[in-house]
mmCIF file of C-alpha atoms in Angstrom:
data_model
loop_
_atom_site.group_PDB
_atom_site.id
_atom_site.type_symbol
_atom_site.label_atom_id
_atom_site.label_comp_id
_atom_site.label_asym_id
_atom_site.label_seq_id
_atom_site.Cartn_x
_atom_site.Cartn_y
_atom_site.Cartn_z
ATOM 1 C CA MET A 22 -85.482 40.220 146.462
ATOM 2 C CA LEU A 23 -84.813 36.155 145.827
ATOM 3 C CA ILE A 24 -81.209 34.690 144.771
ATOM 4 C CA PRO A 25 -81.230 32.553 141.388
ATOM 5 C CA LEU A 26 -78.671 29.771 141.633
ATOM 6 C CA LEU A 27 -76.936 30.066 138.710
ATOM 7 C CA LEU A 28 -73.403 28.818 139.585
ATOM 8 C CA ALA A 29 -72.567 25.128 139.635
ATOM 9 C CA GLY A 30 -70.109 25.728 142.505
ATOM 10 C CA ILE A 31 -72.952 26.480 144.640
ATOM 11 C CA LEU A 32 -75.425 23.944 143.987
ATOM 12 C CA MET A 33 -73.001 21.225 145.417
ATOM 13 C CA GLY A 34 -74.627 18.892 147.650
ATOM 14 C CA LEU A 35 -78.305 20.357 146.652
ATOM 15 C CA PRO A 36 -80.994 17.511 146.828
ATOM 16 C CA ALA A 37 -81.177 16.116 143.159
ATOM 17 C CA GLN A 38 -84.581 17.665 142.363
ATOM 18 C CA ALA A 39 -83.631 21.306 143.279
ATOM 19 C CA ASN A 40 -84.161 23.424 140.180
ATOM 20 C CA PRO A 41 -81.356 25.761 139.884
ATOM 21 C CA SER A 42 -83.174 28.175 137.823
ATOM 22 C CA GLN A 43 -85.527 29.242 140.547
ATOM 23 C CA PRO A 44 -84.599 31.110 143.879
ATOM 24 C CA MET A 45 -84.192 28.924 147.048
ATOM 25 C CA ALA A 46 -84.093 31.589 149.870
ATOM 26 C CA ARG A 47 -84.781 35.297 150.607
ATOM 27 C CA TYR A 48 -81.897 37.227 152.219
ATOM 28 C CA PHE A 49 -81.658 40.593 154.160
ATOM 29 C CA GLY A 50 -78.963 42.227 155.448
ATOM 30 C CA MET A 51 -79.110 44.088 158.810
ATOM 31 C CA ARG A 52 -76.102 46.456 160.005
ATOM 32 C CA HIS A 53 -75.785 46.829 163.933
ATOM 33 C CA GLY A 54 -76.565 49.952 165.491
ATOM 34 C CA GLU A 55 -73.966 52.619 166.717
ATOM 35 C CA SER A 56 -71.511 51.011 168.790
ATOM 36 C CA VAL A 57 -69.147 52.771 171.304
ATOM 37 C CA PRO A 58 -66.098 52.376 169.203
ATOM 38 C CA SER A 59 -67.792 54.319 166.340
ATOM 39 C CA SER A 60 -69.403 56.661 168.897
ATOM 40 C CA GLN A 61 -65.784 57.125 169.597
ATOM 41 C CA GLN A 62 -64.034 57.272 166.406
ATOM 42 C CA ARG A 63 -61.990 54.171 167.280
ATOM 43 C CA ILE A 64 -61.467 51.150 164.988
ATOM 44 C CA CYS A 65 -62.698 48.051 166.879
ATOM 45 C CA SER A 66 -62.060 45.192 164.342
ATOM 46 C CA ALA A 67 -59.821 42.486 166.158
ATOM 47 C CA MET A 68 -62.027 39.330 167.467
ATOM 48 C CA ALA A 69 -60.739 39.728 171.022
ATOM 49 C CA ALA A 70 -62.048 43.305 171.127
ATOM 50 C CA GLY A 71 -65.131 42.754 169.361
ATOM 51 C CA ILE A 72 -66.445 40.441 171.394
ATOM 52 C CA ASP A 73 -66.011 42.448 174.626
ATOM 53 C CA PRO A 74 -68.818 43.416 176.015
ATOM 54 C CA ARG A 75 -67.721 46.748 176.199
ATOM 55 C CA ASN A 76 -67.795 47.148 172.638
ATOM 56 C CA GLY A 77 -71.661 46.673 172.326
ATOM 57 C CA LEU A 78 -74.444 49.218 171.293
ATOM 58 C CA THR A 79 -74.779 52.530 172.678
ATOM 59 C CA GLU A 80 -78.485 54.064 173.732
ATOM 60 C CA ARG A 81 -78.655 55.673 170.198
ATOM 61 C CA GLY A 82 -77.695 52.153 168.838
ATOM 62 C CA ARG A 83 -80.437 50.114 170.696
ATOM 63 C CA HIS A 84 -83.132 52.964 169.313
ATOM 64 C CA GLU A 85 -81.715 52.376 165.704
ATOM 65 C CA ALA A 86 -81.635 48.570 166.512
ATOM 66 C CA GLN A 87 -85.429 48.331 167.704
ATOM 67 C CA GLU A 88 -86.719 51.492 165.130
ATOM 68 C CA SER A 89 -85.408 49.750 162.153
ATOM 69 C CA SER A 90 -86.594 46.141 163.477
ATOM 70 C CA ASP A 91 -90.275 47.398 163.708
ATOM 71 C CA ALA A 92 -89.765 48.919 160.763
ATOM 72 C CA TRP A 93 -88.819 45.914 158.716
ATOM 73 C CA ILE A 94 -91.878 44.022 160.457
ATOM 74 C CA ALA A 95 -94.362 46.661 159.335
ATOM 75 C CA ALA A 96 -93.201 46.042 155.738
ATOM 76 C CA HIS A 97 -92.864 42.354 155.420
ATOM 77 C CA GLY A 98 -95.022 40.947 158.135
ATOM 78 C CA ASP A 99 -96.699 38.316 156.175
ATOM 79 C CA THR A 100 -93.204 36.912 154.786
ATOM 80 C CA ILE A 101 -91.794 36.789 158.172
ATOM 81 C CA ARG A 102 -94.803 34.895 159.434
ATOM 82 C CA ARG A 103 -94.997 32.357 156.927
ATOM 83 C CA ALA A 104 -90.945 31.724 157.254
ATOM 84 C CA TRP A 105 -91.217 31.841 160.918
ATOM 85 C CA GLN A 106 -94.342 29.502 161.620
ATOM 86 C CA GLN A 107 -92.778 26.610 159.389
ATOM 87 C CA GLY A 108 -89.098 27.449 161.392
ATOM 88 C CA GLU A 109 -87.471 28.942 158.548
ATOM 89 C CA LEU A 110 -86.530 32.389 160.054
ATOM 90 C CA TRP A 111 -83.465 32.599 160.390
ATOM 91 C CA ILE A 112 -81.157 35.143 162.181
ATOM 92 C CA VAL A 113 -77.643 34.925 161.232
ATOM 93 C CA SER A 114 -75.210 37.346 163.134
ATOM 94 C CA SER A 115 -71.632 38.284 163.588
ATOM 95 C CA PRO A 116 -70.505 37.278 167.069
ATOM 96 C CA PHE A 117 -69.055 40.670 167.904
ATOM 97 C CA SER A 118 -71.097 42.360 170.353
ATOM 98 C CA ARG A 119 -72.757 45.109 168.417
ATOM 99 C CA SER A 120 -73.813 42.522 166.165
ATOM 100 C CA ARG A 121 -74.878 40.508 168.440
ATOM 101 C CA GLU A 122 -76.782 42.820 170.635
ATOM 102 C CA THR A 123 -78.252 44.122 167.344
ATOM 103 C CA ALA A 124 -79.634 40.561 166.321
ATOM 104 C CA GLU A 125 -81.081 39.937 170.045
ATOM 105 C CA ILE A 126 -82.937 43.403 169.636
ATOM 106 C CA LEU A 127 -84.399 42.094 166.624
ATOM 107 C CA VAL A 128 -85.015 38.658 168.118
ATOM 108 C CA ALA A 129 -87.148 40.632 170.803
ATOM 109 C CA ARG A 130 -88.738 42.695 168.433
ATOM 110 C CA LEU A 131 -89.986 39.698 166.678
ATOM 111 C CA GLN A 132 -91.615 38.092 169.782
ATOM 112 C CA HIS A 133 -92.820 40.813 172.065
ATOM 113 C CA TRP A 134 -95.089 41.252 167.628
ATOM 114 C CA GLN A 135 -95.855 37.678 168.169
ATOM 115 C CA ARG A 136 -96.758 37.373 171.164
ATOM 116 C CA GLN A 137 -95.506 33.650 171.534
ATOM 117 C CA GLN A 138 -97.364 32.469 168.755
ATOM 118 C CA ALA A 139 -94.441 31.302 166.633
ATOM 119 C CA PRO A 140 -91.489 28.992 167.511
ATOM 120 C CA THR A 141 -88.482 30.496 169.908
ATOM 121 C CA LEU A 142 -86.065 31.827 167.769
ATOM 122 C CA GLU A 143 -82.079 31.403 167.854
ATOM 123 C CA ILE A 144 -79.423 33.571 166.959
ATOM 124 C CA ARG A 145 -76.962 31.738 164.948
ATOM 125 C CA LEU A 146 -73.129 33.279 165.371
ATOM 126 C CA GLU A 147 -70.914 33.068 161.861
ATOM 127 C CA ALA A 148 -67.373 34.243 161.983
ATOM 128 C CA ASP A 149 -67.774 34.921 158.390
ATOM 129 C CA LEU A 150 -70.040 37.802 159.058
ATOM 130 C CA ARG A 151 -66.971 39.334 161.274
ATOM 131 C CA GLU A 152 -66.021 43.124 161.240
ATOM 132 C CA ARG A 153 -63.348 43.414 158.227
ATOM 133 C CA ASP A 154 -59.798 42.941 160.280
ATOM 134 C CA PHE A 155 -57.967 46.418 160.113
ATOM 135 C CA GLY A 156 -54.749 45.062 161.032
ATOM 136 C CA ARG A 157 -52.447 47.654 162.544
ATOM 137 C CA LEU A 158 -54.888 50.012 162.396
ATOM 138 C CA GLU A 159 -56.664 48.038 165.265
ATOM 139 C CA GLY A 160 -57.259 50.618 168.456
ATOM 140 C CA GLN A 161 -56.593 53.785 166.331
ATOM 141 C CA SER A 162 -58.405 57.072 165.728
ATOM 142 C CA PRO A 163 -60.122 59.045 164.439
ATOM 143 C CA SER A 164 -61.150 56.148 162.084
ATOM 144 C CA GLY A 165 -62.899 57.986 159.241
ATOM 145 C CA PRO A 166 -59.331 59.294 157.979
ATOM 146 C CA LEU A 167 -57.922 55.608 158.329
ATOM 147 C CA TYR A 168 -61.039 53.939 156.480
ATOM 148 C CA ARG A 169 -60.867 56.246 153.493
ATOM 149 C CA ARG A 170 -56.809 55.650 152.921
ATOM 150 C CA VAL A 171 -57.392 51.714 153.189
ATOM 151 C CA TRP A 172 -60.867 52.188 150.849
ATOM 152 C CA ASP A 173 -58.563 54.363 148.352
ATOM 153 C CA GLN A 174 -56.231 50.946 148.165
ATOM 154 C CA ASP A 175 -59.116 48.894 147.946
ATOM 155 C CA ALA A 176 -59.898 50.918 144.393
ATOM 156 C CA ILE A 177 -56.354 50.309 143.052
ATOM 157 C CA ASP A 178 -55.779 46.401 144.523
ATOM 158 C CA PRO A 179 -58.808 44.404 146.294
ATOM 159 C CA GLU A 180 -56.149 41.881 147.190
ATOM 160 C CA GLY A 181 -53.710 44.528 148.791
ATOM 161 C CA THR A 182 -53.281 44.137 152.641
ATOM 162 C CA PRO A 183 -51.307 47.553 153.439
ATOM 163 C CA TRP A 184 -51.497 48.214 157.058
ATOM 164 C CA GLY A 185 -52.042 44.406 157.772
ATOM 165 C CA VAL A 186 -55.586 45.146 156.991
ATOM 166 C CA GLU A 187 -57.968 42.026 155.312
ATOM 167 C CA SER A 188 -58.102 42.492 151.774
ATOM 168 C CA ALA A 189 -61.256 43.245 150.267
ATOM 169 C CA ALA A 190 -61.299 40.456 148.042
ATOM 170 C CA ALA A 191 -60.787 38.052 151.156
ATOM 171 C CA VAL A 192 -63.774 39.674 153.188
ATOM 172 C CA GLN A 193 -65.848 38.810 149.588
ATOM 173 C CA ARG A 194 -64.476 35.399 149.489
ATOM 174 C CA ARG A 195 -65.749 34.913 153.248
ATOM 175 C CA SER A 196 -68.839 36.101 152.878
ATOM 176 C CA ALA A 197 -69.585 34.198 149.779
ATOM 177 C CA ALA A 198 -68.772 30.931 151.181
ATOM 178 C CA LEU A 199 -71.387 31.745 154.178
ATOM 179 C CA ILE A 200 -73.821 32.624 151.825
ATOM 180 C CA ALA A 201 -73.301 29.392 149.674
ATOM 181 C CA ARG A 202 -73.152 27.493 152.938
ATOM 182 C CA LEU A 203 -76.356 28.514 153.574
ATOM 183 C CA GLU A 204 -78.142 28.199 150.114
ATOM 184 C CA ARG A 205 -77.153 24.311 150.572
ATOM 185 C CA GLU A 206 -79.491 24.490 154.106
ATOM 186 C CA ALA A 207 -82.161 26.437 152.170
ATOM 187 C CA ALA A 208 -82.657 23.981 149.572
ATOM 188 C CA ALA A 209 -85.599 21.990 151.743
ATOM 189 C CA ASN A 210 -87.849 25.141 151.727
ATOM 190 C CA PRO A 211 -88.036 28.174 149.634
ATOM 191 C CA ASP A 212 -90.017 30.241 152.027
ATOM 192 C CA ARG A 213 -86.838 30.220 153.899
ATOM 193 C CA VAL A 214 -85.748 34.187 155.021
ATOM 194 C CA THR A 215 -82.481 34.859 156.870
ATOM 195 C CA VAL A 216 -81.490 37.908 158.360
ATOM 196 C CA LEU A 217 -77.422 38.346 158.080
ATOM 197 C CA VAL A 218 -76.888 40.757 160.639
ATOM 198 C CA SER A 219 -73.065 42.349 160.071
ATOM 199 C CA HIS A 220 -70.940 45.781 159.841
ATOM 200 C CA GLY A 221 -70.638 48.411 157.108
ATOM 201 C CA ASP A 222 -67.572 46.988 155.271
ATOM 202 C CA THR A 223 -68.521 43.487 155.190
ATOM 203 C CA LEU A 224 -72.338 43.996 153.774
ATOM 204 C CA LYS A 225 -70.970 46.417 151.006
ATOM 205 C CA ILE A 226 -68.314 43.933 149.930
ATOM 206 C CA LEU A 227 -70.848 41.276 150.116
ATOM 207 C CA GLN A 228 -72.827 43.238 148.182
ATOM 208 C CA THR A 229 -70.641 43.601 144.946
ATOM 209 C CA SER A 230 -70.331 39.806 145.069
ATOM 210 C CA ALA A 231 -74.247 39.317 144.717
ATOM 211 C CA GLN A 232 -73.645 41.657 141.733
ATOM 212 C CA GLY A 233 -71.034 40.243 140.123
ATOM 213 C CA GLN A 234 -68.702 42.982 140.602
ATOM 214 C CA SER A 235 -64.806 43.443 141.972
ATOM 215 C CA ALA A 236 -64.825 43.853 145.399
ATOM 216 C CA ALA A 237 -62.748 46.844 144.580
ATOM 217 C CA ALA A 238 -66.299 48.405 143.400
ATOM 218 C CA HIS A 239 -67.757 48.508 147.821
ATOM 219 C CA GLN A 240 -67.203 51.903 148.479
ATOM 220 C CA ASP A 241 -68.482 53.471 144.800
ATOM 221 C CA ALA A 242 -71.808 54.517 145.918
ATOM 222 C CA SER A 243 -72.781 54.862 142.442
ATOM 223 C CA GLN A 244 -72.513 50.915 142.482
ATOM 224 C CA VAL A 245 -73.229 50.172 146.008
ATOM 225 C CA LYS A 246 -75.353 51.338 148.666
ATOM 226 C CA PRO A 247 -73.991 51.576 152.052
ATOM 227 C CA PHE A 248 -76.052 50.218 155.000
ATOM 228 C CA HIS A 249 -76.866 53.445 157.752
ATOM 229 C CA THR A 250 -76.308 51.991 161.342
ATOM 230 C CA GLY A 251 -79.400 50.071 162.287
ATOM 231 C CA GLU A 252 -80.664 49.328 158.874
ATOM 232 C CA ILE A 253 -82.223 46.292 157.285
ATOM 233 C CA ARG A 254 -83.093 46.127 153.785
ATOM 234 C CA ALA A 255 -83.241 43.132 150.900
ATOM 235 C CA LEU A 256 -79.920 41.542 149.484
ATOM 236 C CA ILE A 257 -80.317 41.024 145.812
ATOM 237 C CA TRP A 258 -78.230 39.041 143.883
ATOM 238 C CA ALA A 259 -77.462 39.263 140.235
ATOM 239 C CA ARG A 260 -75.787 35.807 140.610
ATOM 240 C CA PRO A 261 -75.200 33.814 143.608
ATOM 241 C CA PRO A 262 -71.263 34.525 144.871
ATOM 242 C CA ALA A 263 -69.066 31.428 144.060
ATOM 243 C CA ALA A 264 -67.982 29.213 146.769
ATOM 244 C CA THR A 265 -64.434 29.148 147.212
ATOM 245 C CA THR A 266 -62.347 27.621 149.566
ATOM 246 C CA GLY A 267 -59.844 30.531 150.129
ATOM 247 C CA PRO A 268 -59.562 33.002 153.650
#
C-alpha cells in the first residue's frame, strides 16, 4: 500500500535526512458516489458545471458514499486512528460538487466513529483531482457511447485531443504532479494517510502512472481496475509518477 520514492524528480525539496528507499505515505482513492449527471447519462466535466450544487450526488450516491466510508473505517481503523491523532489524516478532494459531497460524507462518518476524540478534519480541494474535461462533448447524452469513443482514441494516442477532450496523458501529468506535491509534504511523517476523492477517469489514469504505464492503458481492465461509484481502496505504486511542469 505504501509508495516507494524512487525518482529523483519527486524527491526535490525533501529534507536531507529523508531516505528515498522508504515509503512516505499511504494513499487511498475514493470515487464519488452516483451523481445527478451520471444518473441522467449526461457528461458533466467543465469546472463551472462541475461545481454547481445541482450536479451533486443522488440519494443513491450519498448512500454509496456512507456505506463505503463505514467499510473503510472498519477495515483500516487502527491505521486511520493513528494518522488522525497525529494530525496526519488528509482528505483531498476534487472541487466538483459530487466529489466534495462524497468527501463531506466520509468526514462525517469518521467524526461519528471517533465522537470528537480526534482533531477536526478539513477537506482540502485540489483542482488537479477534477474530472477529465470532455470538451465539445460537455452536456451531451447518452454519456456511455461518447465515453467509449474517447477511450478508443486514448488507446491509439494518449496525447490526442479529439472533440477538444483533455488528453489522457494530460490527466496523467496533472495527477502525478499532485502526488509529487503531497509526497514532499508527507516527508515529515510516514504515518500520513491521504484519501484522494475524485472521478472515474482521473482515478484510472492515476493508476497508470502509479504502475509505470502509458495513459493509453487506463481503459484496459486487465491492467487497470476501475473504481465503482463510492468505492475506496488503496492505491499501490510500482514507482511514483514523475513530477512535470506540463498541464
